PDB file of C-alpha atoms in Angstrom:
ATOM      1  CA  MET A   1      60.825  27.920 -54.785  1.00 85.00           C
ATOM      2  CA  ALA A   2      61.648  26.856 -57.861  1.00 91.00           C
ATOM      3  CA  GLN A   3      59.201  26.604 -61.116  1.00 88.00           C
ATOM      4  CA  ASN A   4      56.533  28.673 -59.638  1.00 90.00           C
ATOM      5  CA  ASN A   5      56.301  32.247 -61.997  1.00 88.00           C
ATOM      6  CA  PHE A   6      57.591  34.835 -59.477  1.00 92.00           C
ATOM      7  CA  ASN A   7      59.089  37.600 -60.152  1.00 93.00           C
ATOM      8  CA  GLY A   8      60.046  40.738 -58.258  1.00 96.00           C
ATOM      9  CA  PRO A   9      63.374  40.890 -56.441  1.00 96.00           C
ATOM     10  CA  ILE A  10      64.101  38.384 -54.426  1.00 94.00           C
ATOM     11  CA  PRO A  11      62.841  38.327 -51.023  1.00 93.00           C
ATOM     12  CA  LYS A  12      65.616  39.443 -48.499  1.00 96.00           C
ATOM     13  CA  GLU A  13      63.291  37.927 -45.879  1.00 97.00           C
ATOM     14  CA  LEU A  14      64.857  34.720 -47.042  1.00 96.00           C
ATOM     15  CA  GLY A  15      68.269  35.759 -44.960  1.00 96.00           C
ATOM     16  CA  ASN A  16      65.997  34.493 -41.722  1.00 98.00           C
ATOM     17  CA  LEU A  17      65.603  30.852 -42.790  1.00 97.00           C
ATOM     18  CA  LYS A  18      68.927  30.222 -40.782  1.00 94.00           C
ATOM     19  CA  LYS A  19      69.254  26.390 -41.373  1.00 97.00           C
ATOM     20  CA  LEU A  20      68.371  26.389 -45.025  1.00 96.00           C
ATOM     21  CA  TYR A  21      70.660  24.261 -46.864  1.00 98.00           C
ATOM     22  CA  LEU A  22      69.052  23.963 -50.480  1.00 96.00           C
ATOM     23  CA  LEU A  23      67.773  27.747 -51.959  1.00 93.00           C
ATOM     24  CA  SER A  24      66.636  26.746 -55.496  1.00 94.00           C
ATOM     25  CA  LEU A  25      65.051  29.721 -57.170  1.00 90.00           C
ATOM     26  CA  GLY A  26      64.923  28.521 -61.392  1.00 92.00           C
ATOM     27  CA  ASN A  27      62.174  29.169 -63.883  1.00 94.00           C
ATOM     28  CA  ASN A  28      61.376  32.071 -62.208  1.00 94.00           C
ATOM     29  CA  ASN A  29      61.350  35.484 -63.321  1.00 94.00           C
ATOM     30  CA  LEU A  30      63.032  36.871 -60.805  1.00 94.00           C
ATOM     31  CA  SER A  31      64.810  40.205 -60.859  1.00 95.00           C
ATOM     32  CA  GLY A  32      67.810  42.477 -59.194  1.00 95.00           C
ATOM     33  CA  THR A  33      70.509  41.300 -57.082  1.00 95.00           C
ATOM     34  CA  LEU A  34      70.723  38.965 -54.578  1.00 92.00           C
ATOM     35  CA  PRO A  35      69.885  40.706 -51.468  1.00 96.00           C
ATOM     36  CA  PRO A  36      72.506  40.918 -49.018  1.00 97.00           C
ATOM     37  CA  GLU A  37      71.167  39.409 -46.403  1.00 97.00           C
ATOM     38  CA  LEU A  38      71.494  35.732 -47.550  1.00 95.00           C
ATOM     39  CA  GLY A  39      74.937  36.379 -46.386  1.00 95.00           C
ATOM     40  CA  ASN A  40      72.821  35.068 -43.182  1.00 96.00           C
ATOM     41  CA  LEU A  41      72.038  31.868 -44.412  1.00 96.00           C
ATOM     42  CA  VAL A  42      75.232  29.897 -42.327  1.00 96.00           C
ATOM     43  CA  GLU A  43      74.269  26.571 -43.042  1.00 97.00           C
ATOM     44  CA  LEU A  44      73.169  26.821 -46.943  1.00 96.00           C
ATOM     45  CA  GLY A  45      74.922  24.253 -49.316  1.00 96.00           C
ATOM     46  CA  GLU A  46      73.586  24.299 -52.899  1.00 94.00           C
ATOM     47  CA  LEU A  47      71.975  27.751 -54.200  1.00 88.00           C
TER      48      LEU A  47
END
């Protein structure tokens, strides 16, 4: 999801991607805090 010019908050729905290992959000205009739903990403190895 990096380098897409996304703006606004990080979507809480990303927490539904249970098998996600890498979440790259760089080079966007995201704002706010990390949603607590990201705690559901038990396979996440890199943020």
